[in-house]
Amino acid sequence: MPTSLSISDRQHAKVLTILVLAYLAGIIGLQVPHLATYFRPLSPITLVASLAVLLAYHTDWKPAFYVYIFLAIATGYFIEVLGVQTGLIFGQYAYGSGLGFKLWSVPPVIGINWLTLSYCCGSLCNRLRIPTFLKVVLAATLMVGLDFFIEPVAVQLDFWTWFGQPVPLRNYVGWWLVSFALLSIWFALPFRKDNRMAGWLLLLQFFFFLFHGLIFRLNG
């Protein structure tokens, strides 16, 4: 069974610096035409690497945590498969080539993204001294807030497409409901939720999509 790494403040500073530089490189590389060809295939690798860093900081590898890893990845992936195939969950959309290999029209890495985001939002909101139900509500709302910044950038980067239509309200409602279900499980399972990297990683994701969105608007 994995154990959490003993990460000193100096090591933490180095890891955080590398992450910041990696995300900054992603912003620049995906915006410069001559570099974009090389950086686009790195998007799914970045998602996997981000999760690996997050898990390296996890402090409690109980069986319950393995349960959550499985449930979050499986739920996130198969809900997307259902959504793409039926249009009933998030609306009519389809995945492009930006997130790599697809199985049943959905890149498996999207399940990893659901795990990473729910972990980060859950860990961050767990610090609040409020009832658990409110933590779940706030964490799910935080995930939808991030998706608001993700959507326009994802279309530009060919992660997925809404076929030229505005992002439907159903997408955000669906995101919130799925997030609420996952985070209810997250808070119910008996493992420690503290992770000193979770807040930083979530902040980097916000800035990554915020800056990309601003650049696309200025260039559009």
Short mmCIF file of N, CA, C and O in Angstrom, two decimals, residues 161-219:
data_model
loop_
_atom_site.label_atom_id
_atom_site.label_comp_id
_atom_site.label_asym_id
_atom_site.label_seq_id
_atom_site.Cartn_x
_atom_site.Cartn_y
_atom_site.Cartn_z
N THR A 161 -16.39 19.95 -28.14
CA THR A 161 -17.12 20.95 -28.91
C THR A 161 -18.61 20.90 -28.58
O THR A 161 -19.15 19.84 -28.28
N TRP A 162 -19.24 22.08 -28.67
CA TRP A 162 -20.70 22.18 -28.52
C TRP A 162 -21.34 22.45 -29.88
O TRP A 162 -22.45 22.95 -29.96
N PHE A 163 -20.60 22.13 -30.93
CA PHE A 163 -21.10 22.24 -32.31
C PHE A 163 -21.54 23.67 -32.64
O PHE A 163 -22.56 23.89 -33.29
N GLY A 164 -20.75 24.63 -32.18
CA GLY A 164 -21.03 26.02 -32.50
C GLY A 164 -22.14 26.66 -31.69
O GLY A 164 -22.48 27.82 -31.92
N GLN A 165 -22.69 25.93 -30.74
CA GLN A 165 -23.77 26.45 -29.91
C GLN A 165 -23.22 26.95 -28.58
O GLN A 165 -22.16 26.50 -28.13
N PRO A 166 -23.94 27.85 -27.92
CA PRO A 166 -23.52 28.27 -26.57
C PRO A 166 -23.56 27.09 -25.60
O PRO A 166 -24.33 26.14 -25.80
N VAL A 167 -22.73 27.16 -24.58
CA VAL A 167 -22.74 26.11 -23.56
C VAL A 167 -24.11 26.13 -22.87
O VAL A 167 -24.51 27.15 -22.32
N PRO A 168 -24.85 25.02 -22.90
CA PRO A 168 -26.20 25.02 -22.32
C PRO A 168 -26.18 25.05 -20.80
O PRO A 168 -25.23 24.57 -20.16
N LEU A 169 -27.21 25.62 -20.22
CA LEU A 169 -27.35 25.65 -18.77
C LEU A 169 -27.35 24.23 -18.21
O LEU A 169 -26.85 23.98 -17.11
N ARG A 170 -27.87 23.29 -19.00
CA ARG A 170 -27.92 21.89 -18.58
C ARG A 170 -26.53 21.36 -18.23
O ARG A 170 -26.37 20.53 -17.33
N ASN A 171 -25.51 21.85 -18.93
CA ASN A 171 -24.15 21.40 -18.66
C ASN A 171 -23.75 21.73 -17.22
O ASN A 171 -23.20 20.89 -16.52
N TYR A 172 -24.01 22.95 -16.80
CA TYR A 172 -23.60 23.37 -15.47
C TYR A 172 -24.44 22.70 -14.38
O TYR A 172 -23.92 22.34 -13.31
N VAL A 173 -25.72 22.51 -14.68
CA VAL A 173 -26.58 21.78 -13.73
C VAL A 173 -26.09 20.34 -13.60
O VAL A 173 -25.99 19.80 -12.49
N GLY A 174 -25.78 19.72 -14.74
CA GLY A 174 -25.27 18.34 -14.72
C GLY A 174 -23.96 18.24 -13.97
O GLY A 174 -23.75 17.31 -13.19
N TRP A 175 -23.07 19.20 -14.22
CA TRP A 175 -21.79 19.22 -13.52
C TRP A 175 -22.01 19.30 -12.02
O TRP A 175 -21.35 18.61 -11.25
N TRP A 176 -22.93 20.17 -11.60
CA TRP A 176 -23.15 20.35 -10.17
C TRP A 176 -23.72 19.08 -9.55
O TRP A 176 -23.29 18.68 -8.46
N LEU A 177 -24.66 18.45 -10.21
CA LEU A 177 -25.29 17.24 -9.66
C LEU A 177 -24.29 16.09 -9.55
O LEU A 177 -24.24 15.39 -8.53
N VAL A 178 -23.50 15.89 -10.59
CA VAL A 178 -22.49 14.82 -10.54
C VAL A 178 -21.45 15.14 -9.48
O VAL A 178 -21.04 14.27 -8.70
N SER A 179 -21.02 16.40 -9.42
CA SER A 179 -20.05 16.82 -8.41
C SER A 179 -20.61 16.63 -7.01
O SER A 179 -19.90 16.16 -6.10
N PHE A 180 -21.87 16.99 -6.82
CA PHE A 180 -22.51 16.85 -5.51
C PHE A 180 -22.52 15.39 -5.08
O PHE A 180 -22.23 15.06 -3.92
N ALA A 181 -22.83 14.49 -6.02
CA ALA A 181 -22.87 13.06 -5.70
C ALA A 181 -21.48 12.55 -5.31
O ALA A 181 -21.31 11.85 -4.30
N LEU A 182 -20.46 12.91 -6.11
CA LEU A 182 -19.10 12.45 -5.82
C LEU A 182 -18.60 13.01 -4.50
O LEU A 182 -17.99 12.30 -3.69
N LEU A 183 -18.85 14.29 -4.26
CA LEU A 183 -18.34 14.92 -3.05
C LEU A 183 -19.09 14.47 -1.81
O LEU A 183 -18.52 14.48 -0.71
N SER A 184 -20.32 14.05 -1.97
CA SER A 184 -21.04 13.45 -0.84
C SER A 184 -20.34 12.18 -0.40
O SER A 184 -20.19 11.91 0.81
N ILE A 185 -19.88 11.40 -1.38
CA ILE A 185 -19.13 10.18 -1.08
C ILE A 185 -17.78 10.53 -0.48
O ILE A 185 -17.32 9.91 0.49
N TRP A 186 -17.13 11.54 -1.06
CA TRP A 186 -15.82 12.00 -0.58
C TRP A 186 -15.85 12.31 0.91
O TRP A 186 -15.01 11.85 1.68
N PHE A 187 -16.83 13.10 1.32
CA PHE A 187 -16.91 13.50 2.72
C PHE A 187 -17.42 12.39 3.63
O PHE A 187 -17.14 12.38 4.83
N ALA A 188 -18.14 11.43 3.06
CA ALA A 188 -18.68 10.34 3.88
C ALA A 188 -17.64 9.27 4.17
O ALA A 188 -17.68 8.63 5.23
N LEU A 189 -16.71 9.06 3.26
CA LEU A 189 -15.72 8.00 3.45
C LEU A 189 -14.69 8.40 4.51
O LEU A 189 -14.25 9.56 4.57
N PRO A 190 -14.26 7.43 5.34
CA PRO A 190 -13.37 7.73 6.47
C PRO A 190 -11.89 7.75 6.11
O PRO A 190 -11.16 6.79 6.35
N PHE A 191 -11.43 8.83 5.53
CA PHE A 191 -10.00 9.05 5.34
C PHE A 191 -9.72 10.54 5.50
O PHE A 191 -10.61 11.36 5.33
N ARG A 192 -8.50 10.88 5.84
CA ARG A 192 -8.14 12.28 6.06
C ARG A 192 -8.18 13.04 4.74
O ARG A 192 -7.72 12.55 3.71
N LYS A 193 -8.71 14.23 4.79
CA LYS A 193 -8.94 15.03 3.58
C LYS A 193 -7.88 16.11 3.37
O LYS A 193 -7.91 16.80 2.36
N ASP A 194 -6.97 16.30 4.33
CA ASP A 194 -6.00 17.37 4.23
C ASP A 194 -4.95 17.06 3.16
O ASP A 194 -4.46 15.93 3.06
N ASN A 195 -4.62 18.06 2.37
CA ASN A 195 -3.60 17.92 1.33
C ASN A 195 -3.07 19.31 1.02
O ASN A 195 -3.80 20.15 0.48
N ARG A 196 -1.83 19.57 1.34
CA ARG A 196 -1.29 20.92 1.21
C ARG A 196 -1.11 21.36 -0.24
O ARG A 196 -0.91 22.56 -0.51
N MET A 197 -1.18 20.42 -1.19
CA MET A 197 -1.05 20.78 -2.59
C MET A 197 -2.40 21.05 -3.25
O MET A 197 -2.47 21.69 -4.31
N ALA A 198 -3.49 20.59 -2.65
CA ALA A 198 -4.81 20.66 -3.31
C ALA A 198 -5.20 22.09 -3.67
O ALA A 198 -5.63 22.37 -4.79
N GLY A 199 -5.07 23.01 -2.73
CA GLY A 199 -5.45 24.39 -2.99
C GLY A 199 -4.60 25.03 -4.07
O GLY A 199 -5.11 25.76 -4.94
N TRP A 200 -3.29 24.76 -4.04
CA TRP A 200 -2.40 25.31 -5.06
C TRP A 200 -2.72 24.79 -6.45
O TRP A 200 -2.74 25.54 -7.42
N LEU A 201 -2.98 23.49 -6.53
CA LEU A 201 -3.27 22.89 -7.83
C LEU A 201 -4.58 23.44 -8.39
O LEU A 201 -4.69 23.72 -9.59
N LEU A 202 -5.57 23.61 -7.53
CA LEU A 202 -6.84 24.17 -7.97
C LEU A 202 -6.65 25.61 -8.44
O LEU A 202 -7.21 26.03 -9.47
N LEU A 203 -5.84 26.37 -7.72
CA LEU A 203 -5.56 27.76 -8.11
C LEU A 203 -4.86 27.82 -9.46
O LEU A 203 -5.18 28.67 -10.31
N LEU A 204 -3.92 26.91 -9.69
CA LEU A 204 -3.22 26.86 -10.97
C LEU A 204 -4.18 26.55 -12.12
O LEU A 204 -4.07 27.13 -13.20
N GLN A 205 -5.13 25.65 -11.86
CA GLN A 205 -6.12 25.33 -12.89
C GLN A 205 -6.98 26.54 -13.20
O GLN A 205 -7.26 26.84 -14.36
N PHE A 206 -7.40 27.26 -12.18
CA PHE A 206 -8.20 28.47 -12.39
C PHE A 206 -7.43 29.48 -13.24
O PHE A 206 -7.95 30.03 -14.22
N PHE A 207 -6.18 29.74 -12.88
CA PHE A 207 -5.38 30.72 -13.61
C PHE A 207 -5.09 30.25 -15.04
O PHE A 207 -5.10 31.06 -15.97
N PHE A 208 -4.84 28.95 -15.20
CA PHE A 208 -4.56 28.41 -16.53
C PHE A 208 -5.71 28.70 -17.48
O PHE A 208 -5.52 29.24 -18.57
N PHE A 209 -6.92 28.37 -17.07
CA PHE A 209 -8.07 28.57 -17.95
C PHE A 209 -8.51 30.03 -18.02
O PHE A 209 -8.99 30.48 -19.05
N LEU A 210 -8.31 30.78 -16.93
CA LEU A 210 -8.64 32.19 -16.95
C LEU A 210 -7.76 32.94 -17.94
O LEU A 210 -8.27 33.72 -18.77
N PHE A 211 -6.46 32.71 -17.90
CA PHE A 211 -5.55 33.41 -18.80
C PHE A 211 -5.77 33.00 -20.25
O PHE A 211 -5.75 33.83 -21.16
N HIS A 212 -5.96 31.68 -20.49
CA HIS A 212 -6.26 31.22 -21.84
C HIS A 212 -7.53 31.90 -22.35
O HIS A 212 -7.60 32.34 -23.51
N GLY A 213 -8.54 31.96 -21.50
CA GLY A 213 -9.80 32.59 -21.91
C GLY A 213 -9.62 34.04 -22.26
O GLY A 213 -10.16 34.53 -23.27
N LEU A 214 -8.83 34.77 -21.46
CA LEU A 214 -8.59 36.19 -21.74
C LEU A 214 -7.83 36.36 -23.06
O LEU A 214 -8.14 37.25 -23.87
N ILE A 215 -6.84 35.52 -23.29
CA ILE A 215 -6.05 35.61 -24.50
C ILE A 215 -6.91 35.31 -25.73
O ILE A 215 -6.84 36.01 -26.75
N PHE A 216 -7.75 34.27 -25.64
CA PHE A 216 -8.62 33.94 -26.77
C PHE A 216 -9.60 35.08 -27.06
O PHE A 216 -9.90 35.37 -28.22
N ARG A 217 -10.09 35.74 -26.02
CA ARG A 217 -11.01 36.85 -26.22
C ARG A 217 -10.31 38.03 -26.88
O ARG A 217 -10.85 38.69 -27.77
N LEU A 218 -9.09 38.33 -26.42
CA LEU A 218 -8.34 39.44 -27.00
C LEU A 218 -8.00 39.18 -28.46
O LEU A 218 -8.00 40.09 -29.28
N ASN A 219 -7.71 37.91 -28.77
CA ASN A 219 -7.34 37.57 -30.16
C ASN A 219 -8.57 37.34 -31.04
O ASN A 219 -8.45 37.26 -32.27
#
